[in-house]
Amino acid sequence: MTKKPIPCMATETGNMLKPWRAGIDTYQEPVVYMRRECPICRSEGFTTQARVQLTAGNRSIVATLSVVDSAWLAENVAGLSESAWQALAPQAGQLVAVTHAPPLDSLSHVRAKVYGHSLGDSEYGAVISDIAAGRYSDLQIAAFITACAGDRMKLEETVSLTKAMIAVGDRIDWGRSVVVDKHCVGGLPGNRTTLIAVPIVAACGLTMPKTSSRAITSPAGTVDTMEVLAPVDLDVARMRRVVERTGGCIVWGGAVRLSPADDILIRVERPLDLDSEGQLVASVLSKKAAAGSTHVLIDVPVGATAKVRTTQAAASLAFRLRNVGSAIGLQVSLRVTDGEQPVGRGIGPALEARDVLAVLKGLPEAPADLRERSLRVAADILEMGGATLVGDGLGLANDVLSDGRAWAKFQEICAEQGGMRIPPTARFTRTIEALASGRITRVDNRLLARTAKLAGAPTAPGAGIDVHVRLGDRVDVGQALFTLHAEAPGELEYALEFVRSRPPIFQISESA
Amino acid sequence: MTKKPIPCMATETGNMLKPWRAGIDTYQEPVVYMRRECPICRSEGFTTQARVQLTAGNRSIVATLSVVDSAWLAENVAGLSESAWQALAPQAGQLVAVTHAPPLDSLSHVRAKVYGHSLGDSEYGAVISDIAAGRYSDLQIAAFITACAGDRMKLEETVSLTKAMIAVGDRIDWGRSVVVDKHCVGGLPGNRTTLIAVPIVAACGLTMPKTSSRAITSPAGTVDTMEVLAPVDLDVARMRRVVERTGGCIVWGGAVRLSPADDILIRVERPLDLDSEGQLVASVLSKKAAAGSTHVLIDVPVGATAKVRTTQAAASLAFRLRNVGSAIGLQVSLRVTDGEQPVGRGIGPALEARDVLAVLKGLPEAPADLRERSLRVAADILEMGGATLVGDGLGLANDVLSDGRAWAKFQEICAEQGGMRIPPTARFTRTIEALASGRITRVDNRLLARTAKLAGAPTAPGAGIDVHVRLGDRVDVGQALFTLHAEAPGELEYALEFVRSRPPIFQISESA
């Protein structure tokens, strides 16, 4: 049998469509909309959910196809979701070639992981480089995240994953032997010590280029809170300028794009509300390494309803963090802190920012616990970075905060990041009162965080919860326990309904 | 503090939009498209990927929101994806209320499973009933599937999952003490014994109401092949009529909606290309129980590149199938068969149907292996169902096939299902030739299946592969090994490229 020429090749010539900006927000997953009757769907046999490659000039992305049977989309266009439009960035007049996406061989490693096998450097490298290149659909990423969740990654696997995540991003070189950093494992609402510790540490002459993520499963991440006070979307060049001028910064790691794979993983983790020890360690340490840090302090709040619930879990996490850190050349110190109740009073970006400002300005209403925790974090970093002798950190930190140097440094950092802002306030509020008299014996941090999210935090920066009581306080019937803040009435109602239908967030023991 | 009235309630009155059929095929996940500037997005704080509840009259569904920033969508409408439109089915003039989806408490069970905990009856019940009600997004379903994949489900968990899947569907009562059924675990291209065994068994007087799924990870499922010969989308009433008149049927389980949860799980499993022993067992047995079967034969082909690769894996699967079967009142028999190479010659719906017809009609070109396997399956079922003494099944089956009774019964079944059809043929073909002389020593069934899928099977029913050689055959350089069939030139090219870039599907040992 002789080889016949293929009747019609799947080349650029036959597969061009006019790109059209459909303006559909698909939450970063690139999607292309094409008419079922368009010549390409017909000749290529494309159906919905096909993974297709879009090429415009020398840019190429992989997108998920949604087939359309309606005249709002013309037959000769490729409708691009907003993320596909941004990523492909077609020039005026440029056509888009639509072809089959190349087979994704690294999926076999994901499958192996799902089936309980361990993966090595090359497997994690292949998966992460495909994910960073946008070759995975959100469904495929969800499978990878789930397969690695819980305690399903060995220590060596976490090292491999961390290395793979570092390899696909940029890495900043500060040209200094000591660059300090910190991270809080989270799960404790209102624990915004970073915004206070960075200016203290920078005011003492250390270099602390802090990049943070947005909230994954919490009502506010560090940059969500920082963003209501100053711009956080700085690129590497601007971040470098801020740090060179002030010694510190608090910016969004996603804009710096130090860990592009992590940013993609996080966008899928968020709706799944899943955390994984291995991925957490890889996510944190890959970003620290990429940011050029040499010494990292990790704050691990432990409490019955915090993210880390037991000292055993904290020890397991600490072990993994230290060992993965040393495998990639980072010195990691850990501090286990009390995680039984929220820190400060506000939960949600703007409400937390208000507490931070009160501490920095030394206002009388400043939450004492937030001040205390921030000083301890700053002290550890000062000692770890050699700015003071071990044992003298707390005194130095206290001086720098009390005499206004930290507040001056914070304003300097905000100005360099693009100008200080006034936090928004939410229009709709509702106060929840005690239904009994007694003593507050327990706080459910998880319900508290979930309620704040239902009220709109962190997407609505003014939304969240203002907590009026603390563990051990005596309250009377009708006394205010907390106030819900929302920017939209529907969200206030939704959060209220949730509060009413769940067990009490604050447990009041009447006998006490 | 006194309680103020909520400024604007999230009730139906304030949240109505005109439904608009956007005609977007989102592969069954209901999606609603709304303008970012529409009053509901603004008042409710809805952003992309929010899970929202849509209510029209007394029908209510949960959908995923995609926010749109473009004028093709009017501000006062809710654009519905095709699946959302079908599920909500708004009447003419009816408005749609858009509210926050109720919190999904069963997700905490999925999270527990991800973290390695075992779940019980009530947890699987809650998850499956939420999935069947459409309350899970595809991402959340992907996490559930992955968390249960591999060997992560205990036997009792599989029982719980199976019961939960039966509970959310209908269950047919045939009013007979013996209703036989069969299932093949798959992974062996071309293994279409069902289409031959059903008419043999029905011709012998047993009742065999066969419901099958479409292909999950293979180039053709039983109903994909049946569909090129007769309609398979029958509802329960029509299926009952067919079985009462002929004794058998071969229909799509998804149309009968015996296992609505399974249909949803499968739509997400497919793009993930993941199989799980626990979910496989629950999927198979829940459908058998719902179909009213009492005795089920399971065919497990074992081979190095089949779905089940070792006799150990087959034994583990057999153990689980038998035990879960007995826990839900089903008698399960197993037959382990040779899975080293494809059965018959065709791979893909129409090419497999051609082989089936050749066996039923007793044509000289009928593949002997397909005939032989089908007879053995039919013999087992006849003996299991008491239509003949143990040991006499094969003789009876052979008689019924050879004298044309099976062919007559098959035509009768096709006619009752809606009329027999002629299988399509693919327009584009290309034959792959041997690059060396020697003996065929190995067949990679996985590569073969993947190639057939890339050529378009099963979506393009005429597409697939025609295999010209078998294990042990001697071939010469240039001799035809197999022919690719495609309905679209792009798919032919894509499959060809895949074949060229991968190791040979047929291993030729030159020394042999």
GROMACS .gro file of N, CA and C in nm, chain B residues 267-316:
model
  150
  779ARG      N    1  -1.867   1.197   3.375
  779ARG     CA    2  -1.835   1.310   3.285
  779ARG      C    3  -1.709   1.382   3.331
  780VAL      N    4  -1.676   1.374   3.461
  780VAL     CA    5  -1.553   1.437   3.509
  780VAL      C    6  -1.436   1.339   3.501
  781GLU      N    7  -1.465   1.208   3.522
  781GLU     CA    8  -1.359   1.108   3.511
  781GLU      C    9  -1.299   1.107   3.371
  782ARG      N   10  -1.385   1.128   3.273
  782ARG     CA   11  -1.340   1.114   3.134
  782ARG      C   12  -1.222   1.206   3.101
  783PRO      N   13  -1.236   1.339   3.119
  783PRO     CA   14  -1.118   1.422   3.086
  783PRO      C   15  -0.999   1.398   3.178
  784LEU      N   16  -1.023   1.343   3.298
  784LEU     CA   17  -0.910   1.316   3.388
  784LEU      C   18  -0.841   1.186   3.350
  785ASP      N   19  -0.913   1.099   3.277
  785ASP     CA   20  -0.855   0.972   3.235
  785ASP      C   21  -0.808   0.891   3.357
  786LEU      N   22  -0.889   0.896   3.462
  786LEU     CA   23  -0.857   0.827   3.587
  786LEU      C   24  -0.957   0.716   3.612
  787ASP      N   25  -0.908   0.601   3.651
  787ASP     CA   26  -0.999   0.496   3.696
  787ASP      C   27  -0.966   0.462   3.839
  788SER      N   28  -1.063   0.420   3.913
  788SER     CA   29  -1.043   0.386   4.052
  788SER      C   30  -1.119   0.258   4.081
  789GLU      N   31  -1.052   0.164   4.152
  789GLU     CA   32  -1.116   0.035   4.176
  789GLU      C   33  -1.246   0.052   4.254
  790GLY      N   34  -1.241   0.134   4.361
  790GLY     CA   35  -1.360   0.152   4.444
  790GLY      C   36  -1.474   0.214   4.364
  791GLN      N   37  -1.443   0.318   4.287
  791GLN     CA   38  -1.549   0.383   4.211
  791GLN      C   39  -1.596   0.297   4.096
  792LEU      N   40  -1.505   0.218   4.040
  792LEU     CA   41  -1.544   0.126   3.933
  792LEU      C   42  -1.646   0.027   3.985
  793VAL      N   43  -1.616  -0.031   4.101
  793VAL     CA   44  -1.707  -0.131   4.159
  793VAL      C   45  -1.841  -0.067   4.192
  794ALA      N   46  -1.838   0.053   4.255
  794ALA     CA   47  -1.962   0.120   4.290
  794ALA      C   48  -2.041   0.156   4.165
  795SER      N   49  -1.970   0.201   4.063
  795SER     CA   50  -2.035   0.241   3.940
  795SER      C   51  -2.104   0.121   3.874
  796VAL      N   52  -2.031   0.011   3.863
  796VAL     CA   53  -2.084  -0.108   3.796
  796VAL      C   54  -2.201  -0.167   3.876
  797LEU      N   55  -2.178  -0.193   4.004
  797LEU     CA   56  -2.279  -0.265   4.082
  797LEU      C   57  -2.401  -0.180   4.112
  798SER      N   58  -2.384  -0.048   4.129
  798SER     CA   59  -2.502   0.035   4.153
  798SER      C   60  -2.594   0.032   4.030
  799LYS      N   61  -2.533   0.030   3.912
  799LYS     CA   62  -2.616   0.027   3.792
  799LYS      C   63  -2.684  -0.110   3.776
  800LYS      N   64  -2.611  -0.215   3.812
  800LYS     CA   65  -2.671  -0.349   3.801
  800LYS      C   66  -2.789  -0.362   3.897
  801ALA      N   67  -2.769  -0.315   4.021
  801ALA     CA   68  -2.877  -0.324   4.120
  801ALA      C   69  -2.996  -0.241   4.075
  802ALA      N   70  -2.968  -0.119   4.026
  802ALA     CA   71  -3.076  -0.031   3.984
  802ALA      C   72  -3.151  -0.090   3.865
  803ALA      N   73  -3.082  -0.165   3.780
  803ALA     CA   74  -3.146  -0.226   3.663
  803ALA      C   75  -3.227  -0.348   3.702
  804GLY      N   76  -3.225  -0.383   3.830
  804GLY     CA   77  -3.307  -0.495   3.877
  804GLY      C   78  -3.244  -0.631   3.856
  805SER      N   79  -3.112  -0.635   3.832
  805SER     CA   80  -3.046  -0.764   3.808
  805SER      C   81  -3.031  -0.841   3.938
  806THR      N   82  -3.026  -0.974   3.926
  806THR     CA   83  -3.004  -1.061   4.042
  806THR      C   84  -2.871  -1.135   4.029
  807HIS      N   85  -2.830  -1.169   3.907
  807HIS     CA   86  -2.707  -1.243   3.883
  807HIS      C   87  -2.623  -1.168   3.780
  808VAL      N   88  -2.498  -1.141   3.816
  808VAL     CA   89  -2.413  -1.061   3.727
  808VAL      C   90  -2.282  -1.135   3.699
  809LEU      N   91  -2.249  -1.148   3.571
  809LEU     CA   92  -2.119  -1.203   3.532
  809LEU      C   93  -2.025  -1.087   3.500
  810ILE      N   94  -1.905  -1.090   3.561
  810ILE     CA   95  -1.808  -0.985   3.532
  810ILE      C   96  -1.689  -1.046   3.459
  811ASP      N   97  -1.661  -0.990   3.343
  811ASP     CA   98  -1.549  -1.035   3.260
  811ASP      C   99  -1.430  -0.942   3.290
  812VAL      N  100  -1.319  -1.001   3.336
  812VAL     CA  101  -1.201  -0.920   3.369
  812VAL      C  102  -1.084  -0.963   3.281
  813PRO      N  103  -1.062  -0.891   3.170
  813PRO     CA  104  -0.947  -0.925   3.086
  813PRO      C  105  -0.818  -0.880   3.155
  814VAL      N  106  -0.720  -0.969   3.161
  814VAL     CA  107  -0.592  -0.937   3.225
  814VAL      C  108  -0.481  -0.942   3.122
  815GLY      N  109  -0.400  -0.838   3.120
  815GLY     CA  110  -0.287  -0.835   3.026
  815GLY      C  111  -0.195  -0.721   3.063
  816ALA      N  112  -0.071  -0.727   3.013
  816ALA     CA  113   0.030  -0.629   3.053
  816ALA      C  114  -0.013  -0.487   3.020
  817THR      N  115  -0.092  -0.468   2.913
  817THR     CA  116  -0.132  -0.333   2.878
  817THR      C  117  -0.285  -0.318   2.879
  818ALA      N  118  -0.355  -0.413   2.942
  818ALA     CA  119  -0.500  -0.400   2.959
  818ALA      C  120  -0.527  -0.315   3.082
  819LYS      N  121  -0.656  -0.288   3.113
  819LYS     CA  122  -0.685  -0.207   3.230
  819LYS      C  123  -0.638  -0.278   3.356
  820VAL      N  124  -0.667  -0.409   3.366
  820VAL     CA  125  -0.617  -0.489   3.478
  820VAL      C  126  -0.493  -0.563   3.428
  821ARG      N  127  -0.378  -0.536   3.494
  821ARG     CA  128  -0.252  -0.582   3.435
  821ARG      C  129  -0.202  -0.714   3.492
  822THR      N  130  -0.241  -0.747   3.614
  822THR     CA  131  -0.188  -0.867   3.676
  822THR      C  132  -0.300  -0.949   3.736
  823THR      N  133  -0.274  -1.077   3.758
  823THR     CA  134  -0.376  -1.161   3.821
  823THR      C  135  -0.401  -1.118   3.964
  824GLN      N  136  -0.297  -1.058   4.029
  824GLN     CA  137  -0.319  -1.006   4.165
  824GLN      C  138  -0.423  -0.893   4.164
  825ALA      N  139  -0.405  -0.801   4.069
  825ALA     CA  140  -0.499  -0.690   4.059
  825ALA      C  141  -0.639  -0.744   4.029
  826ALA      N  142  -0.646  -0.847   3.946
  826ALA     CA  143  -0.776  -0.906   3.913
  826ALA      C  144  -0.837  -0.970   4.037
  827ALA      N  145  -0.753  -1.034   4.118
  827ALA     CA  146  -0.804  -1.099   4.239
  827ALA      C  147  -0.857  -0.995   4.337
  828SER      N  148  -0.786  -0.882   4.349
  828SER     CA  149  -0.830  -0.776   4.439
  828SER      C  150  -0.964  -0.719   4.393
   0.00000   0.00000   0.00000
